[in-house]
mmCIF file of C-alpha atoms in Angstrom:
data_model
loop_
_atom_site.group_PDB
_atom_site.id
_atom_site.type_symbol
_atom_site.label_atom_id
_atom_site.label_comp_id
_atom_site.label_asym_id
_atom_site.label_seq_id
_atom_site.Cartn_x
_atom_site.Cartn_y
_atom_site.Cartn_z
ATOM 1 C CA LYS A 271 -1.063 -23.781 -14.110
ATOM 2 C CA ASN A 272 -1.772 -20.458 -16.169
ATOM 3 C CA VAL A 273 1.850 -19.410 -16.279
ATOM 4 C CA ARG A 274 3.033 -23.044 -17.786
ATOM 5 C CA GLU A 275 -0.400 -22.557 -20.356
ATOM 6 C CA MET A 276 1.666 -19.132 -21.185
ATOM 7 C CA LEU A 277 4.999 -20.495 -21.990
ATOM 8 C CA LYS A 278 3.662 -23.054 -24.227
ATOM 9 C CA ILE A 279 1.595 -20.597 -26.159
ATOM 10 C CA VAL A 280 4.947 -18.083 -26.406
ATOM 11 C CA THR A 281 7.369 -20.875 -27.327
ATOM 12 C CA ASN A 282 4.793 -22.866 -29.693
ATOM 13 C CA GLN A 283 6.020 -26.240 -27.903
ATOM 14 C CA ASP A 284 3.913 -28.607 -26.080
ATOM 15 C CA HIS A 285 6.894 -29.519 -23.635
ATOM 16 C CA VAL A 286 8.742 -26.286 -22.764
ATOM 17 C CA GLU A 287 12.477 -26.557 -23.092
ATOM 18 C CA GLY A 288 15.521 -24.087 -22.683
ATOM 19 C CA ILE A 289 13.948 -21.963 -20.210
ATOM 20 C CA GLU A 290 16.379 -21.610 -17.065
ATOM 21 C CA ILE A 291 14.360 -21.862 -13.985
ATOM 22 C CA CYS A 292 15.902 -19.924 -10.764
ATOM 23 C CA ASN A 293 15.296 -19.782 -7.113
ATOM 24 C CA ALA A 294 16.864 -19.199 -3.686
ATOM 25 C CA SER A 295 18.013 -22.672 -3.169
ATOM 26 C CA THR A 296 19.310 -23.355 -6.928
ATOM 27 C CA ILE A 297 21.585 -19.692 -7.820
ATOM 28 C CA PRO A 298 24.991 -19.582 -6.802
ATOM 29 C CA HIS A 299 25.590 -18.858 -3.378
ATOM 30 C CA GLU A 300 27.573 -15.475 -4.265
ATOM 31 C CA ARG A 301 24.469 -14.387 -6.349
ATOM 32 C CA LEU A 302 21.816 -14.889 -3.174
ATOM 33 C CA GLU A 303 24.738 -12.949 -0.885
ATOM 34 C CA HIS A 304 24.667 -10.000 -3.335
ATOM 35 C CA TYR A 305 21.241 -9.964 -3.277
ATOM 36 C CA ILE A 306 21.053 -9.942 0.274
ATOM 37 C CA GLU A 307 23.495 -7.016 0.560
ATOM 38 C CA TYR A 308 21.951 -5.117 -2.171
ATOM 39 C CA LEU A 309 18.623 -5.246 -0.733
ATOM 40 C CA TYR A 310 20.193 -4.509 3.055
ATOM 41 C CA ASN A 311 22.161 -1.464 1.865
ATOM 42 C CA LYS A 312 19.131 -0.129 0.249
ATOM 43 C CA ASN A 313 16.806 -0.770 3.220
ATOM 44 C CA ASN A 314 18.898 -0.331 6.061
ATOM 45 C CA ARG A 315 17.636 3.326 6.894
ATOM 46 C CA ASN A 316 13.969 2.266 6.343
ATOM 47 C CA GLY A 317 13.752 -0.453 9.213
ATOM 48 C CA LEU A 318 15.135 -3.913 7.814
ATOM 49 C CA LEU A 319 17.673 -5.407 9.857
ATOM 50 C CA HIS A 320 20.272 -7.594 8.082
ATOM 51 C CA ARG A 321 18.365 -10.839 8.990
ATOM 52 C CA ASP A 322 15.270 -9.806 7.633
ATOM 53 C CA CYS A 323 16.830 -9.430 4.256
ATOM 54 C CA ILE A 324 18.362 -12.681 4.303
ATOM 55 C CA ARG A 325 14.867 -14.131 5.338
ATOM 56 C CA MET A 326 13.119 -11.875 2.284
ATOM 57 C CA VAL A 327 15.655 -12.638 -0.393
ATOM 58 C CA LYS A 328 15.421 -16.668 0.455
ATOM 59 C CA SER A 329 11.645 -16.898 1.275
ATOM 60 C CA ALA A 330 9.891 -14.297 -0.810
ATOM 61 C CA ARG A 331 9.784 -14.862 -4.381
ATOM 62 C CA ASN A 332 8.725 -11.016 -5.350
ATOM 63 C CA THR A 333 12.182 -10.003 -3.548
ATOM 64 C CA PHE A 334 13.962 -12.456 -4.978
ATOM 65 C CA ALA A 335 12.709 -11.724 -8.538
ATOM 66 C CA ALA A 336 13.284 -8.169 -7.964
ATOM 67 C CA CYS A 337 16.278 -8.650 -6.453
ATOM 68 C CA MET A 338 17.345 -10.401 -10.008
ATOM 69 C CA LEU A 339 16.395 -7.510 -11.798
ATOM 70 C CA ALA A 340 18.025 -4.900 -9.672
ATOM 71 C CA CYS A 341 21.636 -6.716 -9.684
ATOM 72 C CA GLY A 342 21.220 -7.460 -14.065
ATOM 73 C CA ASP A 343 20.358 -11.012 -14.001
ATOM 74 C CA GLY A 344 17.048 -10.636 -14.992
ATOM 75 C CA ASP A 345 15.244 -7.993 -17.792
ATOM 76 C CA ALA A 346 11.475 -8.189 -16.700
ATOM 77 C CA LEU A 347 9.387 -9.311 -14.091
ATOM 78 C CA VAL A 348 6.092 -10.389 -14.456
ATOM 79 C CA THR A 349 4.204 -11.458 -10.988
ATOM 80 C CA GLY A 350 0.821 -11.329 -9.027
ATOM 81 C CA THR A 351 -0.888 -14.552 -9.896
ATOM 82 C CA THR A 352 -0.933 -16.210 -6.298
ATOM 83 C CA ARG A 353 -0.619 -12.697 -4.351
ATOM 84 C CA GLY A 354 -2.797 -9.528 -3.968
ATOM 85 C CA TYR A 355 -1.861 -6.866 -6.077
ATOM 86 C CA HIS A 356 -0.271 -4.521 -3.207
ATOM 87 C CA ILE A 357 1.098 -7.108 -1.459
ATOM 88 C CA SER A 358 3.347 -7.908 -4.515
ATOM 89 C CA LEU A 359 3.764 -4.456 -5.323
ATOM 90 C CA ASP A 360 4.834 -3.705 -1.794
ATOM 91 C CA GLU A 361 7.855 -5.921 -2.049
ATOM 92 C CA VAL A 362 8.671 -5.182 -5.324
ATOM 93 C CA ARG A 363 9.220 -1.619 -4.337
ATOM 94 C CA HIS A 364 11.526 -2.643 -1.462
ATOM 95 C CA VAL A 365 14.063 -3.188 -4.176
ATOM 96 C CA ILE A 366 12.816 -1.074 -6.944
ATOM 97 C CA SER A 367 12.421 2.363 -6.957
ATOM 98 C CA ASN A 368 10.721 4.623 -9.082
ATOM 99 C CA LYS A 369 12.437 5.939 -12.382
ATOM 100 C CA GLN A 370 14.011 9.541 -11.578
ATOM 101 C CA ASN A 371 11.095 12.651 -11.483
ATOM 102 C CA ASN A 372 8.658 9.422 -12.031
ATOM 103 C CA ILE A 373 5.405 8.469 -10.325
ATOM 104 C CA ALA A 374 4.750 4.900 -10.197
ATOM 105 C CA PHE A 375 0.918 4.202 -11.408
ATOM 106 C CA GLY A 376 -1.200 1.704 -13.258
ATOM 107 C CA LEU A 377 -2.679 2.334 -16.501
ATOM 108 C CA SER A 378 -5.626 0.361 -17.731
ATOM 109 C CA MET A 379 -6.437 -0.078 -21.264
ATOM 110 C CA VAL A 380 -9.987 -0.781 -22.318
ATOM 111 C CA ILE A 381 -10.650 -1.576 -25.940
ATOM 112 C CA LEU A 382 -14.380 -0.930 -26.729
ATOM 113 C CA GLY A 383 -14.756 -1.974 -30.442
ATOM 114 C CA ARG A 384 -12.705 0.048 -32.719
ATOM 115 C CA GLU A 385 -12.021 2.819 -30.106
ATOM 116 C CA THR A 386 -9.502 2.430 -26.929
ATOM 117 C CA ILE A 387 -9.513 4.412 -24.002
ATOM 118 C CA PHE A 388 -6.730 4.731 -21.505
ATOM 119 C CA ILE A 389 -7.341 5.053 -17.649
ATOM 120 C CA ALA A 390 -5.432 6.346 -14.894
ATOM 121 C CA ASP A 391 -4.061 5.689 -12.492
ATOM 122 C CA SER A 392 -5.950 2.535 -11.850
ATOM 123 C CA SER A 393 -3.681 0.467 -9.103
ATOM 124 C CA VAL A 394 -1.071 2.258 -7.294
ATOM 125 C CA ASN A 395 -2.007 5.870 -5.395
ATOM 126 C CA GLU A 396 -4.888 5.925 -3.533
ATOM 127 C CA ALA A 397 -5.390 9.631 -3.079
ATOM 128 C CA PRO A 398 -2.951 11.550 -5.470
ATOM 129 C CA THR A 399 -2.112 15.193 -5.061
ATOM 130 C CA ALA A 400 -2.386 18.025 -7.333
ATOM 131 C CA GLU A 401 1.293 17.278 -8.296
ATOM 132 C CA GLU A 402 0.954 13.641 -8.544
ATOM 133 C CA LEU A 403 -2.196 13.726 -11.064
ATOM 134 C CA ALA A 404 -0.161 16.304 -13.129
ATOM 135 C CA LYS A 405 2.720 13.556 -13.272
ATOM 136 C CA ILE A 406 0.167 10.596 -13.842
ATOM 137 C CA THR A 407 -1.422 12.748 -16.786
ATOM 138 C CA ILE A 408 2.147 13.262 -18.254
ATOM 139 C CA GLN A 409 3.899 10.022 -17.984
ATOM 140 C CA ALA A 410 0.246 8.430 -19.072
ATOM 141 C CA ALA A 411 0.635 10.613 -22.305
ATOM 142 C CA GLU A 412 4.146 9.695 -23.097
ATOM 143 C CA LYS A 413 3.038 5.755 -22.877
ATOM 144 C CA MET A 414 0.190 6.476 -24.963
ATOM 145 C CA LYS A 415 2.308 8.160 -27.861
ATOM 146 C CA ALA A 416 4.850 5.112 -27.319
ATOM 147 C CA LEU A 417 1.633 2.539 -28.207
ATOM 148 C CA GLY A 418 1.081 4.732 -31.051
ATOM 149 C CA TYR A 419 -1.918 7.013 -29.841
ATOM 150 C CA ASN A 420 -2.325 10.419 -29.980
ATOM 151 C CA PRO A 421 -3.713 11.468 -26.383
ATOM 152 C CA ARG A 422 -6.475 13.153 -25.312
ATOM 153 C CA ALA A 423 -6.586 13.665 -21.739
ATOM 154 C CA ALA A 424 -9.655 14.469 -19.627
ATOM 155 C CA LEU A 425 -9.000 14.966 -15.299
ATOM 156 C CA LEU A 426 -11.857 13.606 -14.405
ATOM 157 C CA SER A 427 -14.509 15.058 -11.337
ATOM 158 C CA PHE A 428 -18.005 14.850 -10.802
ATOM 159 C CA SER A 429 -18.393 18.625 -11.901
ATOM 160 C CA ASN A 430 -17.726 20.288 -14.827
ATOM 161 C CA PHE A 431 -15.514 23.281 -14.874
ATOM 162 C CA GLY A 432 -16.098 24.241 -11.670
ATOM 163 C CA ASN A 433 -19.808 23.722 -11.339
ATOM 164 C CA PRO A 434 -20.630 22.597 -8.593
ATOM 165 C CA GLN A 435 -18.104 24.034 -6.700
ATOM 166 C CA ALA A 436 -16.514 21.463 -4.239
ATOM 167 C CA ILE A 437 -13.332 21.338 -1.886
ATOM 168 C CA ARG A 438 -12.431 17.845 -3.011
ATOM 169 C CA ASN A 439 -12.186 19.163 -6.572
ATOM 170 C CA GLU A 440 -9.088 21.356 -5.565
ATOM 171 C CA HIS A 441 -6.526 18.601 -6.306
ATOM 172 C CA VAL A 442 -7.773 18.333 -9.597
ATOM 173 C CA LYS A 443 -7.969 22.258 -10.592
ATOM 174 C CA GLY A 444 -4.265 22.240 -9.276
ATOM 175 C CA ALA A 445 -3.074 19.488 -11.324
ATOM 176 C CA LEU A 446 -4.643 21.799 -14.410
ATOM 177 C CA LYS A 447 -2.913 24.833 -13.301
ATOM 178 C CA ILE A 448 0.424 22.583 -13.212
ATOM 179 C CA LEU A 449 -0.389 21.532 -16.438
ATOM 180 C CA ASP A 450 -0.895 24.845 -17.796
ATOM 181 C CA SER A 451 2.287 26.165 -16.476
ATOM 182 C CA MET A 452 3.941 23.715 -19.017
ATOM 183 C CA ASN A 453 4.878 23.462 -22.659
ATOM 184 C CA LEU A 454 2.793 20.171 -23.354
ATOM 185 C CA GLU A 455 2.542 18.626 -26.844
ATOM 186 C CA PHE A 456 -0.589 16.760 -26.072
ATOM 187 C CA GLU A 457 -4.330 17.883 -25.166
ATOM 188 C CA TYR A 458 -5.697 17.833 -21.956
ATOM 189 C CA ASP A 459 -8.513 19.822 -20.188
ATOM 190 C CA GLY A 460 -10.579 19.534 -17.054
ATOM 191 C CA GLU A 461 -12.483 19.455 -14.677
ATOM 192 C CA MET A 462 -15.209 17.353 -16.299
ATOM 193 C CA THR A 463 -17.861 14.339 -15.989
ATOM 194 C CA ALA A 464 -16.650 11.135 -17.789
ATOM 195 C CA ASP A 465 -20.052 11.625 -19.978
ATOM 196 C CA VAL A 466 -18.840 14.940 -21.285
ATOM 197 C CA ALA A 467 -15.347 13.584 -21.416
ATOM 198 C CA ILE A 468 -16.379 11.007 -23.828
ATOM 199 C CA ASN A 469 -19.011 12.628 -25.845
ATOM 200 C CA TYR A 470 -17.551 15.222 -27.923
ATOM 201 C CA GLU A 471 -21.173 16.002 -29.051
ATOM 202 C CA LEU A 472 -22.296 16.996 -25.671
ATOM 203 C CA MET A 473 -19.096 18.598 -24.848
ATOM 204 C CA SER A 474 -18.813 20.808 -27.387
ATOM 205 C CA LYS A 475 -22.400 21.539 -27.319
ATOM 206 C CA LEU A 476 -22.481 22.653 -23.488
ATOM 207 C CA TYR A 477 -18.561 23.325 -23.370
ATOM 208 C CA PRO A 478 -17.619 25.070 -26.452
ATOM 209 C CA PHE A 479 -14.357 26.260 -24.914
ATOM 210 C CA SER A 480 -12.887 23.097 -24.107
ATOM 211 C CA ARG A 481 -9.718 22.382 -25.285
ATOM 212 C CA LEU A 482 -10.244 18.863 -26.620
ATOM 213 C CA SER A 483 -10.716 18.713 -30.376
ATOM 214 C CA LYS A 484 -12.402 15.501 -29.934
ATOM 215 C CA GLY A 485 -13.833 12.935 -27.289
ATOM 216 C CA ALA A 486 -11.116 11.992 -24.207
ATOM 217 C CA ASN A 487 -9.310 8.532 -24.650
ATOM 218 C CA LEU A 488 -7.167 9.095 -21.552
ATOM 219 C CA LEU A 489 -8.949 9.213 -18.419
ATOM 220 C CA ILE A 490 -7.396 10.529 -15.395
ATOM 221 C CA MET A 491 -9.345 9.622 -12.002
ATOM 222 C CA PRO A 492 -9.353 11.982 -9.252
ATOM 223 C CA ALA A 493 -8.649 8.764 -6.817
ATOM 224 C CA LEU A 494 -7.902 5.172 -6.908
ATOM 225 C CA ASN A 495 -11.270 4.304 -5.719
ATOM 226 C CA SER A 496 -12.934 5.823 -8.902
ATOM 227 C CA ALA A 497 -10.581 4.302 -11.393
ATOM 228 C CA ASN A 498 -10.693 0.715 -10.065
ATOM 229 C CA ILE A 499 -14.344 0.728 -9.424
ATOM 230 C CA SER A 500 -14.899 1.816 -13.026
ATOM 231 C CA THR A 501 -12.222 -0.443 -14.760
ATOM 232 C CA GLN A 502 -13.681 -3.491 -12.542
ATOM 233 C CA LEU A 503 -16.909 -2.905 -14.072
ATOM 234 C CA ILE A 504 -16.119 -2.578 -17.658
ATOM 235 C CA LYS A 505 -14.241 -5.856 -17.369
ATOM 236 C CA SER A 506 -17.102 -7.623 -15.154
ATOM 237 C CA LEU A 507 -20.075 -6.206 -17.526
ATOM 238 C CA GLY A 508 -18.564 -7.044 -20.691
ATOM 239 C CA GLY A 509 -18.624 -3.818 -22.013
ATOM 240 C CA GLY A 510 -15.119 -4.158 -23.521
ATOM 241 C CA MET A 511 -11.695 -5.687 -22.901
ATOM 242 C CA VAL A 512 -9.577 -4.552 -20.391
ATOM 243 C CA ILE A 513 -5.640 -4.662 -20.833
ATOM 244 C CA GLY A 514 -3.757 -3.919 -17.386
ATOM 245 C CA PRO A 515 -3.300 -2.213 -15.371
ATOM 246 C CA ILE A 516 0.021 -1.491 -16.888
ATOM 247 C CA LEU A 517 2.220 -0.823 -14.636
ATOM 248 C CA SER A 518 4.608 2.554 -14.913
ATOM 249 C CA GLY A 519 6.852 4.592 -13.623
ATOM 250 C CA LEU A 520 9.473 2.243 -12.072
ATOM 251 C CA ASP A 521 13.304 2.301 -12.949
ATOM 252 C CA LYS A 522 12.826 -1.432 -13.622
ATOM 253 C CA SER A 523 10.345 -3.533 -16.040
ATOM 254 C CA VAL A 524 7.702 -4.986 -13.693
ATOM 255 C CA GLN A 525 4.212 -5.858 -14.383
ATOM 256 C CA ILE A 526 1.772 -7.421 -11.645
ATOM 257 C CA ILE A 527 -1.250 -9.537 -12.894
ATOM 258 C CA PRO A 528 -4.365 -9.469 -10.910
ATOM 259 C CA MET A 529 -5.608 -12.598 -9.064
ATOM 260 C CA GLY A 530 -7.936 -14.453 -11.299
ATOM 261 C CA SER A 531 -6.029 -13.351 -14.718
ATOM 262 C CA THR A 532 -6.565 -15.800 -17.633
ATOM 263 C CA VAL A 533 -3.824 -17.044 -19.800
ATOM 264 C CA ASN A 534 -4.135 -14.142 -22.225
ATOM 265 C CA ASP A 535 -3.952 -11.697 -19.534
ATOM 266 C CA ILE A 536 -0.720 -13.037 -18.606
ATOM 267 C CA ILE A 537 0.488 -12.721 -21.966
ATOM 268 C CA ASN A 538 -0.775 -9.203 -22.568
ATOM 269 C CA LEU A 539 1.100 -7.776 -19.749
ATOM 270 C CA ALA A 540 4.126 -10.048 -20.187
ATOM 271 C CA ALA A 541 4.366 -8.674 -23.341
ATOM 272 C CA PHE A 542 4.256 -5.157 -22.313
ATOM 273 C CA ALA A 543 6.996 -5.773 -19.693
ATOM 274 C CA ALA A 544 9.345 -7.026 -22.654
ATOM 275 C CA ILE A 545 8.374 -3.755 -24.395
ATOM 276 C CA GLU A 546 9.587 -1.749 -21.361
#
């Protein structure tokens, strides 16, 4: 129902016309066979049998749609309204790989009045390593630049610049070392707590050596649980409008909408899929 409402809004019509609808029973047989062979060739050394690929392409809509993208018969994929996020993501990733030298991650856009803050990774990587955190930081900053924002990244933790010391912070410190070894054209610093990262007055008072020129507008979370909890609290308690998570890093344009999304949520992520 929400998808039908979205199409009416996008096309500005009460009755949607000129929309081509494809599924495994209506697409030409040769294209269906092409999808099956594509999926099999990509996954035959990952445990999938040929008959598994036949079943998946014919019965799993996410797999079918992802094959359309991979084989050049579609431009973007928007899914997730009736399936769990990670179920949808797993089905898509059987078909579509990451961009070269990229990591897949979710970037949530939080609009707080006149201020916008981005949170990453809010949907994909449960316990990112130092190398993965560094990649997420760089790719998230690039995404922000493409949207017209000047990124100031804070790598978050429960401690500020080593106080208190904890083994669980080592991956955050490691990510900082990796970033420091590169010639990056955006501001970043850490590790720091969320209140210090956002409140520049507090940051400059307690930690005048911080490299951020203003409060952070890109919050790099140390793990998926903290990122997801933060964005869900903001969304549920009405502290701001949350768009996303915007899925980034895949070789094709894919967006996965959380279950229970509104018509506006679908339109927002469809727009990001079109931008990709």
